[in-house]
Structure formats: C-alpha cells, structure tokens
XYZ file of C-alpha atoms in Angstrom:
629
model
C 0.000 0.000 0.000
C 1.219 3.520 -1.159
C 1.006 6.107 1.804
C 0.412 9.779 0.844
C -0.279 11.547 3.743
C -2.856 12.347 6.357
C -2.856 15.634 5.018
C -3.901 14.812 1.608
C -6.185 12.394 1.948
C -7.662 10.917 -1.229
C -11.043 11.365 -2.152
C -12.400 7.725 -3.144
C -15.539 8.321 -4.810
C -17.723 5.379 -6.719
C -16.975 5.595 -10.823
C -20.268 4.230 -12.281
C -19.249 5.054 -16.128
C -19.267 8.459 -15.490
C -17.939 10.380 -19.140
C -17.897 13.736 -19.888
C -17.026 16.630 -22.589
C -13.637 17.017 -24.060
C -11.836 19.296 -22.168
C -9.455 22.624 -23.914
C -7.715 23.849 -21.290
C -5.571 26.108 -23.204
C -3.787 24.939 -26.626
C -6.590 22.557 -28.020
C -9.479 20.344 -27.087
C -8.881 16.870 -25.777
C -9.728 13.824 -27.388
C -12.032 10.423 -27.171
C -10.636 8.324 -24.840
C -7.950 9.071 -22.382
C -5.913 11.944 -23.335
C -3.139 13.096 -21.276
C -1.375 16.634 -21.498
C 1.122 18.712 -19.663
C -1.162 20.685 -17.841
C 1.842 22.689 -15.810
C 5.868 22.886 -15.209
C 6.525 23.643 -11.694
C 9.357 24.488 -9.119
C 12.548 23.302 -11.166
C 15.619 22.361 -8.622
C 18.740 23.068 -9.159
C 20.946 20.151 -7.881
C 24.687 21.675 -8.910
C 27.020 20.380 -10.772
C 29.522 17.490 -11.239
C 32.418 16.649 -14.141
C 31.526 19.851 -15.819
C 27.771 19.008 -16.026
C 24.788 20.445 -14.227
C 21.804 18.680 -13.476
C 18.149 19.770 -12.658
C 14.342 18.971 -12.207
C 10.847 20.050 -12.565
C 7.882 19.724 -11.226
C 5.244 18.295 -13.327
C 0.903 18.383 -13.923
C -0.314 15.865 -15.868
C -4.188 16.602 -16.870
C -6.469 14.370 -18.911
C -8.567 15.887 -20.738
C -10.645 13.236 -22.544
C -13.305 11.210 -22.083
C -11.709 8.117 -20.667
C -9.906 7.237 -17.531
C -5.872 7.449 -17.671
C -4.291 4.232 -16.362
C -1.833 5.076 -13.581
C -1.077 1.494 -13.056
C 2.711 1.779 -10.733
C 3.347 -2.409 -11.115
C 3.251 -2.772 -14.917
C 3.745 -0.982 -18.063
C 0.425 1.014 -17.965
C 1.283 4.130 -16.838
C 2.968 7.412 -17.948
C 6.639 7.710 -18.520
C 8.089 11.328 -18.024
C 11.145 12.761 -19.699
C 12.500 16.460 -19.414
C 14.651 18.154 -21.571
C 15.995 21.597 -22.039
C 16.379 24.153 -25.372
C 18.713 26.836 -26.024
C 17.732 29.517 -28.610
C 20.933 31.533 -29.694
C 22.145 33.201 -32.970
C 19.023 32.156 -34.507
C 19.825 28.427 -33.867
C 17.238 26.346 -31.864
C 19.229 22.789 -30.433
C 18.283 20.484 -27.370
C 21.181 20.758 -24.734
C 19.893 17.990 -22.359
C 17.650 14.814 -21.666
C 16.748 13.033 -18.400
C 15.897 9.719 -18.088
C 12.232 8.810 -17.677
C 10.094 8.733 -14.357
C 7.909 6.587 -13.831
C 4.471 6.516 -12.536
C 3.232 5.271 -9.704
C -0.162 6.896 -8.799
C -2.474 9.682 -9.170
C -4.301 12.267 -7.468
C -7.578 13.580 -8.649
C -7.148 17.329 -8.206
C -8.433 19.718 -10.813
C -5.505 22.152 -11.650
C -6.977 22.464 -15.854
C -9.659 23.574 -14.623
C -11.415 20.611 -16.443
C -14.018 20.417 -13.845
C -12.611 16.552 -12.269
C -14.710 13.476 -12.245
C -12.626 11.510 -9.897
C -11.860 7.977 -10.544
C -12.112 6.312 -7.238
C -8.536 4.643 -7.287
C -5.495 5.571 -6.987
C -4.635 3.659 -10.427
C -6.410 5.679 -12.877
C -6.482 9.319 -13.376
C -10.422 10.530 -13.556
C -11.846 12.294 -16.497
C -10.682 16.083 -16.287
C -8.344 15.325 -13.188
C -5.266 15.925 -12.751
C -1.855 14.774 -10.920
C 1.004 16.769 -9.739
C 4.696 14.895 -9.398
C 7.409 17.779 -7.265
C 10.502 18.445 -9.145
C 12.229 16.314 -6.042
C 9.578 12.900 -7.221
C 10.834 13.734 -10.599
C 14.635 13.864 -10.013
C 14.832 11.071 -7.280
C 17.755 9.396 -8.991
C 16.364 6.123 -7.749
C 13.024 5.681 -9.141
C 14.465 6.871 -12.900
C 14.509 4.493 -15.954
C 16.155 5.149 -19.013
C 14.795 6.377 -22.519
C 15.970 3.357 -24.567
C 13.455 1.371 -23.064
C 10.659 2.844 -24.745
C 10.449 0.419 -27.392
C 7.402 1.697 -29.428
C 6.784 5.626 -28.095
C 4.116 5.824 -31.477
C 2.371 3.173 -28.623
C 3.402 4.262 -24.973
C 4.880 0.404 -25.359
C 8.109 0.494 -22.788
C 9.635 -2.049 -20.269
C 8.811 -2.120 -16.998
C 9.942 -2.753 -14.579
C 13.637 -0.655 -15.881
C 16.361 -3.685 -16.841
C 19.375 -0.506 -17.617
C 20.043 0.069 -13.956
C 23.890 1.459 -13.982
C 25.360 2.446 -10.068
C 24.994 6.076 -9.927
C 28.166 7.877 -10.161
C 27.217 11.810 -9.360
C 24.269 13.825 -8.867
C 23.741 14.478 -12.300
C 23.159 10.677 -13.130
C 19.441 10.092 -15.020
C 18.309 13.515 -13.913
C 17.872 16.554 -16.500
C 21.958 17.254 -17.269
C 23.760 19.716 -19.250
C 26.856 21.051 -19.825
C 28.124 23.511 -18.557
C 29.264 25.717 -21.640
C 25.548 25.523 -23.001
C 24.847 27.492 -20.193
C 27.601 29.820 -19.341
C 26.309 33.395 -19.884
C 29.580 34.318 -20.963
C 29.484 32.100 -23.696
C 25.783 32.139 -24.278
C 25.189 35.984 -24.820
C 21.435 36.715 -25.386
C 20.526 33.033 -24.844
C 16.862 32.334 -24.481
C 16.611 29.080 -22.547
C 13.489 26.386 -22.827
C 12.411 23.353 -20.191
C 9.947 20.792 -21.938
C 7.955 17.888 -20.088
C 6.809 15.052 -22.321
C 4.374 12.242 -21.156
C 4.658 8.605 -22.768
C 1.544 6.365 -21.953
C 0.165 3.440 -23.682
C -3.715 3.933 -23.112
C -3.326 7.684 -24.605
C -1.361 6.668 -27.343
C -3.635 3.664 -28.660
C -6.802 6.385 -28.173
C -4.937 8.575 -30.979
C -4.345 11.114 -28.272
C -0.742 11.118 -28.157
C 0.583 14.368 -30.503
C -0.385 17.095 -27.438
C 1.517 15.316 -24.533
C 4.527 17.640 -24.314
C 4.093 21.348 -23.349
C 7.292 23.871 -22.632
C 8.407 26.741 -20.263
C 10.697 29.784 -21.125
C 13.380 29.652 -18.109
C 16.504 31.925 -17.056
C 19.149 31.223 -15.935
C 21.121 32.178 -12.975
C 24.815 33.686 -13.462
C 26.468 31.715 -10.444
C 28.870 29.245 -11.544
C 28.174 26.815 -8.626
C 24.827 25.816 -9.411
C 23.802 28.575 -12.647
C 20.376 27.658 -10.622
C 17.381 27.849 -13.544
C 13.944 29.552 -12.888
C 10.851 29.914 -14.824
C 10.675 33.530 -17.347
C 7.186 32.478 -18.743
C 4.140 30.528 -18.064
C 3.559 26.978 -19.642
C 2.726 27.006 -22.864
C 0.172 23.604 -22.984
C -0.021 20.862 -25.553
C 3.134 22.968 -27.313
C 6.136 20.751 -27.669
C 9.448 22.576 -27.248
C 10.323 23.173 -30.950
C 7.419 25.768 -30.683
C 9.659 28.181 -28.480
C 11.742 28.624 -32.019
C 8.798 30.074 -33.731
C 6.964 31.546 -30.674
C 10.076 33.713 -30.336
C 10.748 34.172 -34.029
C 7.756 34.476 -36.450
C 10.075 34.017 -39.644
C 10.591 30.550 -38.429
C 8.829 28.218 -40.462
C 7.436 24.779 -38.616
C 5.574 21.678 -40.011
C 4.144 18.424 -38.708
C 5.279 15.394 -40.289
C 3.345 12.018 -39.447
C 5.447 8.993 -40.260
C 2.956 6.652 -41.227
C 3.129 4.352 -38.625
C 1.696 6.967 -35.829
C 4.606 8.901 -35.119
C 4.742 12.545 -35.571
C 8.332 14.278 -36.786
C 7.691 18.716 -36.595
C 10.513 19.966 -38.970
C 11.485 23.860 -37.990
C 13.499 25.762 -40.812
C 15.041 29.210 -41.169
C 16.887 30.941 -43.884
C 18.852 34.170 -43.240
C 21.085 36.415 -45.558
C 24.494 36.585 -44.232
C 25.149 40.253 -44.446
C 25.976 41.763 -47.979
C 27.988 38.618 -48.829
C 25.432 36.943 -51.449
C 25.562 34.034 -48.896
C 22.627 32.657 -47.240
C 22.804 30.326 -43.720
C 20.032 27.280 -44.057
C 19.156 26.316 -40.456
C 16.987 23.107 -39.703
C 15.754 21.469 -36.662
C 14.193 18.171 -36.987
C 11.856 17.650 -33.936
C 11.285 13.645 -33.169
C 8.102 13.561 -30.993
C 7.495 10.346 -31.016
C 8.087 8.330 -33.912
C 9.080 4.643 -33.347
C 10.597 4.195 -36.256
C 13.127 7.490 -36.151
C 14.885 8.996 -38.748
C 18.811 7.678 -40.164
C 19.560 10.335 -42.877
C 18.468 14.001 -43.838
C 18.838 15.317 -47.613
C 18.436 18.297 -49.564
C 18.885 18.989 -53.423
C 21.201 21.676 -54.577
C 20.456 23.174 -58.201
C 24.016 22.756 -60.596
C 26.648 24.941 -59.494
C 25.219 25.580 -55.783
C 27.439 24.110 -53.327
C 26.575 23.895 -49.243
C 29.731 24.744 -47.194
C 30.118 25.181 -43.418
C 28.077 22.001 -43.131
C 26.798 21.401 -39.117
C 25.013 18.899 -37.058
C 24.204 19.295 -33.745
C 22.463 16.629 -31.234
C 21.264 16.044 -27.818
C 23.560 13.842 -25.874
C 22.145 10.659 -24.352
C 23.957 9.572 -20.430
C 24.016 7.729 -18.001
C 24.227 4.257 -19.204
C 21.851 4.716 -21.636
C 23.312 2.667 -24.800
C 22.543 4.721 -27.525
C 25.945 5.919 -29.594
C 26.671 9.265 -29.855
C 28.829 9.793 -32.637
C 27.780 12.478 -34.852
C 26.141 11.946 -38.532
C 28.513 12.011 -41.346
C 28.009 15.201 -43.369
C 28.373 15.287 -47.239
C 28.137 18.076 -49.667
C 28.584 16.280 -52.552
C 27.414 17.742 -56.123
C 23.615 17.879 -56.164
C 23.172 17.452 -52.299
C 23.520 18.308 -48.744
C 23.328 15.028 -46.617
C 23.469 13.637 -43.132
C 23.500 10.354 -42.165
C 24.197 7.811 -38.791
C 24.553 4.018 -39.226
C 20.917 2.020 -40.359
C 20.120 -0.134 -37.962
C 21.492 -3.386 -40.050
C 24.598 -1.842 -38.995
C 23.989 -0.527 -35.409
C 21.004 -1.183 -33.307
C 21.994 1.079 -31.332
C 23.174 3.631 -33.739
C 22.491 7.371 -33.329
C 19.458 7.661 -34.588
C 17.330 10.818 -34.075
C 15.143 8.816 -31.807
C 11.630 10.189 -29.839
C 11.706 13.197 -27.720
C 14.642 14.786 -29.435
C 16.038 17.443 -31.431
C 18.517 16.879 -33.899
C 20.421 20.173 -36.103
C 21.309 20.564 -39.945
C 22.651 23.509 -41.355
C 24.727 24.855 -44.053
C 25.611 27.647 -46.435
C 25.054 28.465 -49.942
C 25.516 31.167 -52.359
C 21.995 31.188 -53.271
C 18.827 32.495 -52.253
C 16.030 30.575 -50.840
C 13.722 28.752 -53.213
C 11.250 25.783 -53.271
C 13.004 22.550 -52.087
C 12.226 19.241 -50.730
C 14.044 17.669 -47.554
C 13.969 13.855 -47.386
C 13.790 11.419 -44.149
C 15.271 7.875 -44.398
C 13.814 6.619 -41.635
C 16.025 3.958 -39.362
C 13.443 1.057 -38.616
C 12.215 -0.925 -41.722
C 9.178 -0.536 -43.213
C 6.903 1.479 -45.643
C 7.450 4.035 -46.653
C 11.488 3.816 -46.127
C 11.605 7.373 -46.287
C 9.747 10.731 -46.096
C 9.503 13.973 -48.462
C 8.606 17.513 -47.293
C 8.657 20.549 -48.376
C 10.945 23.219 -47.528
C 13.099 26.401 -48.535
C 16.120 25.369 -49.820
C 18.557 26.909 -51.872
C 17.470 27.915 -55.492
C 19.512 28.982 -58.763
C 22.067 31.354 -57.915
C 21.428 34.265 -59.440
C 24.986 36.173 -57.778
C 27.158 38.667 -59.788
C 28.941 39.352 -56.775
C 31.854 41.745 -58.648
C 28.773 43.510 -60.657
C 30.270 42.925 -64.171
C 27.203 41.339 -65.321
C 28.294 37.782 -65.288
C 27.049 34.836 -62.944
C 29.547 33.962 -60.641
C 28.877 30.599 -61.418
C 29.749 31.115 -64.621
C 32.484 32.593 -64.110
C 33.699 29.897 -61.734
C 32.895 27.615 -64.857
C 35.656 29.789 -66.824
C 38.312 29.505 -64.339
C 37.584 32.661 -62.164
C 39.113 31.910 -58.590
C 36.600 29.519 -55.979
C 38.909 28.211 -53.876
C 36.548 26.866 -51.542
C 34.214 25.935 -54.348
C 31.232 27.208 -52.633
C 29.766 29.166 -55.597
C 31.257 33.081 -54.256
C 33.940 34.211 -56.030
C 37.246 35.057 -53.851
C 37.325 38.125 -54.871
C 33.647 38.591 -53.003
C 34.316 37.260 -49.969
C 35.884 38.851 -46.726
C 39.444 38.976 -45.924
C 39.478 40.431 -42.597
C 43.264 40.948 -42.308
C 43.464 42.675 -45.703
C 46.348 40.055 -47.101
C 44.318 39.386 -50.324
C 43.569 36.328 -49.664
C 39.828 35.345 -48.435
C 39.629 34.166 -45.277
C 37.639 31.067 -46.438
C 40.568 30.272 -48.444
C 42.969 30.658 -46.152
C 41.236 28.499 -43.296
C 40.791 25.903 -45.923
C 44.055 25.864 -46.962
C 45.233 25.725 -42.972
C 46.871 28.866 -42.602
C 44.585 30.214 -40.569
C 42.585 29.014 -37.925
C 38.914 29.033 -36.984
C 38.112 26.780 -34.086
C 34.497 28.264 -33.590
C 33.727 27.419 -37.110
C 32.144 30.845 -37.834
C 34.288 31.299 -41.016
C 36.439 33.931 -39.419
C 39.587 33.314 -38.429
C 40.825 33.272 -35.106
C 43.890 35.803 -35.044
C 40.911 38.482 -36.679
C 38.543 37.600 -33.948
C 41.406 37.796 -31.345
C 43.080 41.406 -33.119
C 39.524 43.335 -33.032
C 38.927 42.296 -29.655
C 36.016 39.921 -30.267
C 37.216 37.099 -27.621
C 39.887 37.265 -25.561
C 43.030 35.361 -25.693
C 44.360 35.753 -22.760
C 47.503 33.555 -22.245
C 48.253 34.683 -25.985
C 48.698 31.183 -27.823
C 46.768 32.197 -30.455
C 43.471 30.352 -29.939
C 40.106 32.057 -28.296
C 40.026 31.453 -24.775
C 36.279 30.390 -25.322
C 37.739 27.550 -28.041
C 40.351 26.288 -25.278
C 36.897 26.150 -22.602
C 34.790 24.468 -25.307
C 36.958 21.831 -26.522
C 38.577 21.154 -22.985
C 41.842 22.486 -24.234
C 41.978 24.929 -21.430
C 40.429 24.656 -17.774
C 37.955 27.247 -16.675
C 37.157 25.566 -13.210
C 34.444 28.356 -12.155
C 33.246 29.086 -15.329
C 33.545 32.978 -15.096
C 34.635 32.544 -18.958
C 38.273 33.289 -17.717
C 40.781 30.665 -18.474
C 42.471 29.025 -14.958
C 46.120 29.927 -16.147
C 45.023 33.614 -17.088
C 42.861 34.134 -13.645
C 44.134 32.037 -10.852
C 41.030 31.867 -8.134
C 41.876 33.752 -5.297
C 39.829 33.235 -2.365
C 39.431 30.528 0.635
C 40.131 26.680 0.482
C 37.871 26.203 3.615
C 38.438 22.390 3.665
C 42.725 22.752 3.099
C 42.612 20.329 0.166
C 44.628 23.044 -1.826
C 41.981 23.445 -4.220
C 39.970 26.880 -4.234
C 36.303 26.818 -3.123
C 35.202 27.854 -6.746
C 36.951 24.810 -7.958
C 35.875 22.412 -5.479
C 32.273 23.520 -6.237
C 32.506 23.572 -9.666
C 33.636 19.866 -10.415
C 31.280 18.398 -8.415
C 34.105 17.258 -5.454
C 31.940 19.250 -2.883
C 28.534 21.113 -2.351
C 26.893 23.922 -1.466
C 23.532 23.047 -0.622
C 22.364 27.038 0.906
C 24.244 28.427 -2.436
C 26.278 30.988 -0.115
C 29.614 29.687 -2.130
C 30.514 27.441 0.253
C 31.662 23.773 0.485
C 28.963 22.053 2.968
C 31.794 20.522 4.429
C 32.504 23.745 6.069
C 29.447 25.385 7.020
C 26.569 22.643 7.006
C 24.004 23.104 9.615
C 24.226 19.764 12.193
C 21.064 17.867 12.495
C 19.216 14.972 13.368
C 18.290 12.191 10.561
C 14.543 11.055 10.523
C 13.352 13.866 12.285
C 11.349 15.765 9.406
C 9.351 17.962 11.343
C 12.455 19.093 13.451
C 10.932 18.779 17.023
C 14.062 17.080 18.391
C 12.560 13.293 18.284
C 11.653 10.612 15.691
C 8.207 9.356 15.976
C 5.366 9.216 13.774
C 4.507 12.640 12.896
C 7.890 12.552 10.746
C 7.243 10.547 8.206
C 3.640 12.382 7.905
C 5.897 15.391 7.450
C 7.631 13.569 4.640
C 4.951 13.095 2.908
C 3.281 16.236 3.506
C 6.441 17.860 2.044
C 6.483 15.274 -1.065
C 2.983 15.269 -2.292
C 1.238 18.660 -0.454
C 4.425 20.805 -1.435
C 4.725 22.100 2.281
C 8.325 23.583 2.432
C 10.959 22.544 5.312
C 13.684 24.759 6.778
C 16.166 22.227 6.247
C 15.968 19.187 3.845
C 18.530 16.862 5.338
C 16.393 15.291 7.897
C 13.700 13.929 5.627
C 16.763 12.231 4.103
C 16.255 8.788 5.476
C 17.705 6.735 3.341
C 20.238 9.056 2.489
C 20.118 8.650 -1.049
C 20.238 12.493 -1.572
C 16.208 12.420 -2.668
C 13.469 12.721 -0.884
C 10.817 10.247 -2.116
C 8.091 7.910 -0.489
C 10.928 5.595 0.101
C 12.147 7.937 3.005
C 8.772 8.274 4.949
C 8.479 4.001 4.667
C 11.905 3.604 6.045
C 10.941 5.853 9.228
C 7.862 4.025 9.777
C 10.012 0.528 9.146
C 12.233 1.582 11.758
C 9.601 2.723 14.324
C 7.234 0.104 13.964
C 8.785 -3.101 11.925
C 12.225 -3.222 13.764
C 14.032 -1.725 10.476
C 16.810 -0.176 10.612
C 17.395 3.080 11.827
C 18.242 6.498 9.872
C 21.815 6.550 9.247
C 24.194 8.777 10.620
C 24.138 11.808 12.057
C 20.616 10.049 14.324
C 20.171 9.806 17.115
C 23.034 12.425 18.029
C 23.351 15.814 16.126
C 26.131 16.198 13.041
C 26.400 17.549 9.474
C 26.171 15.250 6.091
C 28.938 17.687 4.116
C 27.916 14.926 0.884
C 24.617 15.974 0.588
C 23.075 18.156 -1.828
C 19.939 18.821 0.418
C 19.855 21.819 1.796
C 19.447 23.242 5.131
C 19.101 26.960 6.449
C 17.719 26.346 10.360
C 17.481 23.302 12.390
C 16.627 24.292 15.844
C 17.456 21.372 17.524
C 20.842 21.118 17.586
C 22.920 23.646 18.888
C-alpha cells in the first residue's frame, strides 16, 4: 500500500461510467478516450554540478482531458513515462542541450488544476476524467526511481519495459536527472541566450486512443549567473499541448514549422530558417528536426542543390544521451557532394543502437550556400524498416544562384565555370568574400588551406577575432580562450569565462585540500547546498536524521511530514532530515523507512541520528534546524 499523507487524503468516490465533454484547457481540445497533457511545469531544482555538467528537475501536472480514464497502473507498463529536456535559442539556432531519463508513474491524485471540472476515478490507479496529478521536481529527479529512454520500445504506442532492466550504479548527482553542460549554459558564452524546459508524457492507453501528438508542453526559463549551481527559474508561463520546438517560432515568427506524421503513428515537426548573411550573397540554411514520437526514427536528412550551388560550413548538432543509456553518440557524417547536402548515422542493419534521431529529441542541420532561398524538398530515411522507407517535405532550400557578386554582369557561377578563382568551391567568387586581415587572400581560403585558424567554425579566423577584440586570448597562444573552454583544451574551473592559467582563483580553500572553493564547487568534489559559495563541508548546519518535522525526536509525525512535504508541497527549513535513506532524494521511500524503523524493527536512519552532526555529501539543503545547537 502507497502512503500519501494524512494531510492529503484521497477522495475515493464510486466511478459508475461516469464520461464527460472534451476538455481545452488552453492549446486545443482533448480527445475520445484518455488523453493526457502537460497541464503545468513547476518548481525546477537546481541540484549543482559534477564533471563539468549540471543537473536539474521540474515539477510536473499531468491533466487528462478526454473522455476516458488514464491508467496510472505503478506495477506494470500502464502508466505514464516522463522525460524532461531543455532548449537553447541563440544566434538564430534552436538545439536540445539535455535529456533526463524517464520517471515513472506510480499513482495519481484527482485534483483539478486544468480547470477541467474533475470526475474523480475512485482509485489511486487511474487518473479521472478532467483530473489531474502533480509529481514535485524532487519525485521527478529522485535518482532512484528513474529508468532510461531506450526502453521505450514503441513511443508511437506508450509500449516500454517495466519494470527498468538498464540500472547502472549512480556515479554523481547528475546521473538520469535533467543534465547539461556547462558551456551551453555559461552566460559568458551564451550571450542573449533564451533558454526552454519541456515535459513530455509517454503512456500506452493515450497513445492507442490517438491522443498522443499534445503530450509535451514547454516553459521559457533563465538562468542564474552563479557558476556553482547557474540555478534555472521559470521567465514564462507553460505554454500547454506545445512541444518545445514551438519556443523557435513563438520567439521568431520568420521561423517556419511543419508536422510530419510517419505513417506508422509517429509525428516528426521539422522547424526551418533561412537568413542572408550580411551583404555577402551568402545565405545560412538552419533546420531542426523535432522527433516527438516516432518509433521508427529517422537515419539520414537530404536536400537537393540546383548545378553549381554548393553547401559549405556544413553542421550537425544533437542532444547527448547519459548515463548508461546505450545509444551511440557519434555524430552523422556530413556530405556536400554535387547535387546534395546530406546527413546520415549508421541504419540499424549496422547498429542497433546507432544514433538515430530517436523520440523526444532534437537533432540540427545547417549549411551555407551562395543562393537564395527557393522551393526545395528535404527527405527522411527513416532507421526502422518498413513502408514508406523514407519521407519527403517541403521546404526552402537553396534555389539557382542568381549572384554577380563583382557587378560585371556575369554569374559567378559562370564565371567559376571559366576559371575565375573559388577556392573553396562554394559558388562566391574570392574576390567577393571577406578577408578580414586585408592580405588578399579570403579568409575562407585561407582556413581551408590551414593557414589560418577558426576553431568556432564561424568562417572567421581566429587571429581576426582575437586582433579586433572579439574574444579574448588571454595567455596569448593564439586560440580564443572560449575555443580552449569548449573543446577542454583549457580549464575554466568556475566558469567565469576566464581561463584558470590567465585568472588564478583567489579566495578561501575552507576544507585545506589546496583546491579553491570555486573549484571544489565547480567539479562536483563538494557542495553547497544554501548556495552561499561554500563547500557544505565547512558550514553545514548539524542535524538529526529522521526527524522531518524538526521537534528534536523521531516518531510518527515525521514521516507524515515527509509526505506532507512530497505530495502537499509544504516547504521545510532544512531538507537533510527527511533524508532517510540518504540517497540524496526525498521520495516515499524515506517516509516508509521511518515508519520501518519505528514500527517493523528496520533499521534506523543513518548517521548523524540519534546524536546531532552535518552530512557535508549531501546536496539537500538546510538553512535552520533548531534542535541542535
């Protein structure tokens, strides 16, 4: 039996077939059947970081807003899955920079927060019709009780395995929860970054009632500047039933988006964007290829070129899969052979576990072409067999170049055809493009011919960017400091942007390990659960383990306040003592081991109980225990 609390006790009222209207509680009405949305995003944490990573959580309402009851069913594979993942908008490109691994359901409320008007179901197995259930960003990020995404076999079905077989040892606090790294959110290496959380729900009964294209909503977010934790907070309200490729065009109305079923029940949503580089007569093609939840995933991406168009600067971006998940991660070979701009990863024959540009996930094309935006196609090989193999949609590509860069009345292209100078055969003559350190040469050219370098990939080369003062280079070797962060080249252990060697930390090494604070906090070796910038090891509040309501004994009003604090969101002054098992989460596991222990002969809380003392591992924080002195 599942314990909630005496404080939320659940309404059990008699179902006797009870249906009612389709519910639209803001983004479109619901459907026949079950139909579950994200009805809310709520109270993210922040957990730190650890190996250059951060990690987070959110909070999460799931609504349904149909006409059938949602299974909820914790002991088998019939009930919702949910996976968070987080969006970075920046220089007009929109790419996923983390994943979590999934949680997984194990009962539900019957509260009303769509405002759906809730017909409860009578059991704590099945969501009612217009009801809905709230998870805390602590249930969601509970390391523990987190499967991983490979295990959704069929997401076009809600099919996954359950109970979770991929069960690695956790190895840091940003195992299976939502992690990123660090550069993808460094504000000095992010300017004018807008920043996206999305919450997706996977569940069988929704998905076999047609119902399953509106389970994913998103949430604009900002984040902090503090190195130690850059902590994340909600900038917007949720936008429901709106998956997070939506953000692109929500923010940018010259983005184009459209939904591509796959046949087989899946639904791809391809965002495109074309802008004109300057006065160049170069244009950058930008594409984001949205899986939502397609079973059958996509292998390869091509687009036609028209004769004499080439696609330089070719990019591919992904989102990275962790944690033991088994999925590869080695980026899609890029071609830009004569005719066509292609992408590709291994087919399945090869690799079963090939990167594929699986459910819930973003993957990035791009390129750029001497020519101007036109009518094109894109076409999806898709990576699990079956009909069709592939899909065709439309887009802008590039169309017939219609440059005369130089102005002498001739095509370019034809005058690359009669020997005029392309060195990087991308359709611009040399004489049209840039050449920043006025040598005569175009930079293009001299990148491609190695000497210069331009380890950003923006097609400028480095010693320009470093000579006009557009990144620093501070220990003068040549190479942007950002470049020697990026690519791990260079150490920036409090990621103030500042390269180690050019900006040794001063400041305190409370513990003596002769590593600075900053440094200790940033790699994940220590903590700083009250964010004041320092190591919990030196300033963690002493408590008593078990005792959640902080009253200087463990009996049974403390694991009542654990679950009052897990499912009725009632906020504690200090988080460590509802840490039972110590497993740095605080989940129904904690309040059942307190009652074990009290009533069952269990064990008891681990140390610091039944004396007073600090836990300098834990991420929990603390600001007052009265108890101890």
């Amino acid at each position: 039996m599942i314990v909630r609390s005496s404080f939320f006790a659940l309404v059990i009222v008699a179902w006797c077939g009870v249906s009612s209207a389709q519910c639209d509680p803001g983004g479109g009405m619901g459907g026949m059947g079950p139909d579950a949305v994200v009805g809310d995003l709520t109270s993210p944490i922040s957990y730190g970081s650890a190996g250059g990573y951060y990690a987070y959580s959110l909070g999460t309402v799931c609504c349904n807003i149909g006409t059938g009851l949602l299974d909820w069913i914790a002991s088998t594979n019939d009930h919702p899955v949910i996976a968070q993942n987080m969006y970075r908008l920046r220089d007009g490109r929109f790419e996923q920079i983390g994943m979590s691994w999934l949680k997984h359901g194990f009962g539900a409320l019957q509260q009303n927060a769509c405002g759906c008007g809730c017909t409860p179901s009578g059991a704590f197995n099945r969501l009612g019709i217009g009801c809905s259930d709230p998870y805390t960003a602590s249930t969601n990020g509970n390391q523990g009780g987190l499967g991983p995404r490979s295990e959704v076999i069929d997401p076009a079905n809600g099919t996954f395995i359950y109970p979770p077989i991929i069960q690695p040892v956790i190895q840091n606090l940003t195992w299976r929860r939502l992690k990123v790294h660090g550069p993808d959110l460094d504000p000095a290496l992010n300017s004018g970054a807008l920043y996206f959380a999305e919450v997706q729900y996977i569940t069988p009964d929704d998905a076999v009632a047609g119902n399953a294209h509106n389970n994913a909503s998103y949430r604009p977010i900002s984040i902090s500047p503090d190195p130690t934790s850059f902590s994340i907070s909600f900038a917007g309200p949720t936008q429901r039933q709106q998956p997070g490729i939506q953000a692109w065009q929500d923010a940018d109305p010259s983005v184009s988006l459209v939904d591509i079923p796959d046949g087989a029940g899946g639904l791809f949503i391809l965002g495109s964007k074309v802008t004109p580089i300057g006065s160049t007569g170069l244009y950058g093609y930008e594409y984001a290829l949205y899986n939502m939840n397609s079973t059958r995933a996509a292998q390869s991406v091509e687009i036609p070129l028209p004769p004499g168009v080439v696609a330089m600067n070719l990019g591919f971006h992904d989102a990275q899969y962790h944690s033991g998940d088994p999925f590869s991660s080695v980026d899609w070979a890029m071609s830009n052979a004569t005719g066509t701009a292609a992408w590709s990863t291994e087919t399945a024959a090869q690799n079963p576990d090939a990167n594929a540009l699986r459910w819930g996930s973003i993957y990035n094309y791009r390129f750029v072409a001497a020519a101007p935006p036109g009518p094109s196609t894109m076409t999806i090989g898709l990576f699990e067999s079956g009909t069709p193999a592939s899909l065709t949609v439309a887009v802008d590509g590039p169309g017939d170049s219609v440059l005369d860069c130089n102005g002498n009345g001739t095509l370019d292209i034809d005058e690359i055809a009669s020997g005029a100078p392309d060195c990087d055969e991308n359709g611009l003559l040399d004489e049209c493009q840039a050449d920043c350190d006025g040598d005569g040469a175009a930079d293009s050219c001299e990148i491609l011919a190695g000497t210069e370098t331009d380890c950003d990939l923006d097609g400028i080369p480095d010693g320009c960017q470093i000579a006009s003062g557009a990144v620093d280079d501070c220990d003068g070797d040549g190479v942007p400091d950002p470049c020697q962060i990026a690519f791990g080249t260079g150490t920036d252990c409090d990621l103030d942007g500042v390269l180690d060697a050019c900006n040794p930390i001063a400041g305190d090494d409370c513990n003596g390990n002769g590593v600075a604070d900053a440094c200790d906090l940033a790699s994940g070796s220590s903590f700083d659960a009250d964010g004041d910038g320092i190591p919990n090891e030196c300033d963690t509040i002493p408590f008593v383990r078990g005792d959640a309501n902080a009253d200087g004994t463990v009996d049974l009003a403390d694991p009542i306040r654990v679950f009052d604090y897990i499912f009725g969101g009632i906020p504690v002054a200090c988080q460590l003592p509802l840490d039972a098992n110590t497993d740095t989460a605080i989940d129904v596991a904690d309040g059942v081991w307190i009652l074990t222990h009290l009533f069952a002969g269990g064990p008891p809380p681990s140390a610091p109980y039944p004396g007073c003392g600090p836990d300098p591992a834990s991420p929990l924080s603390c600001v007052e225990y009265a108890p101890c002195p």
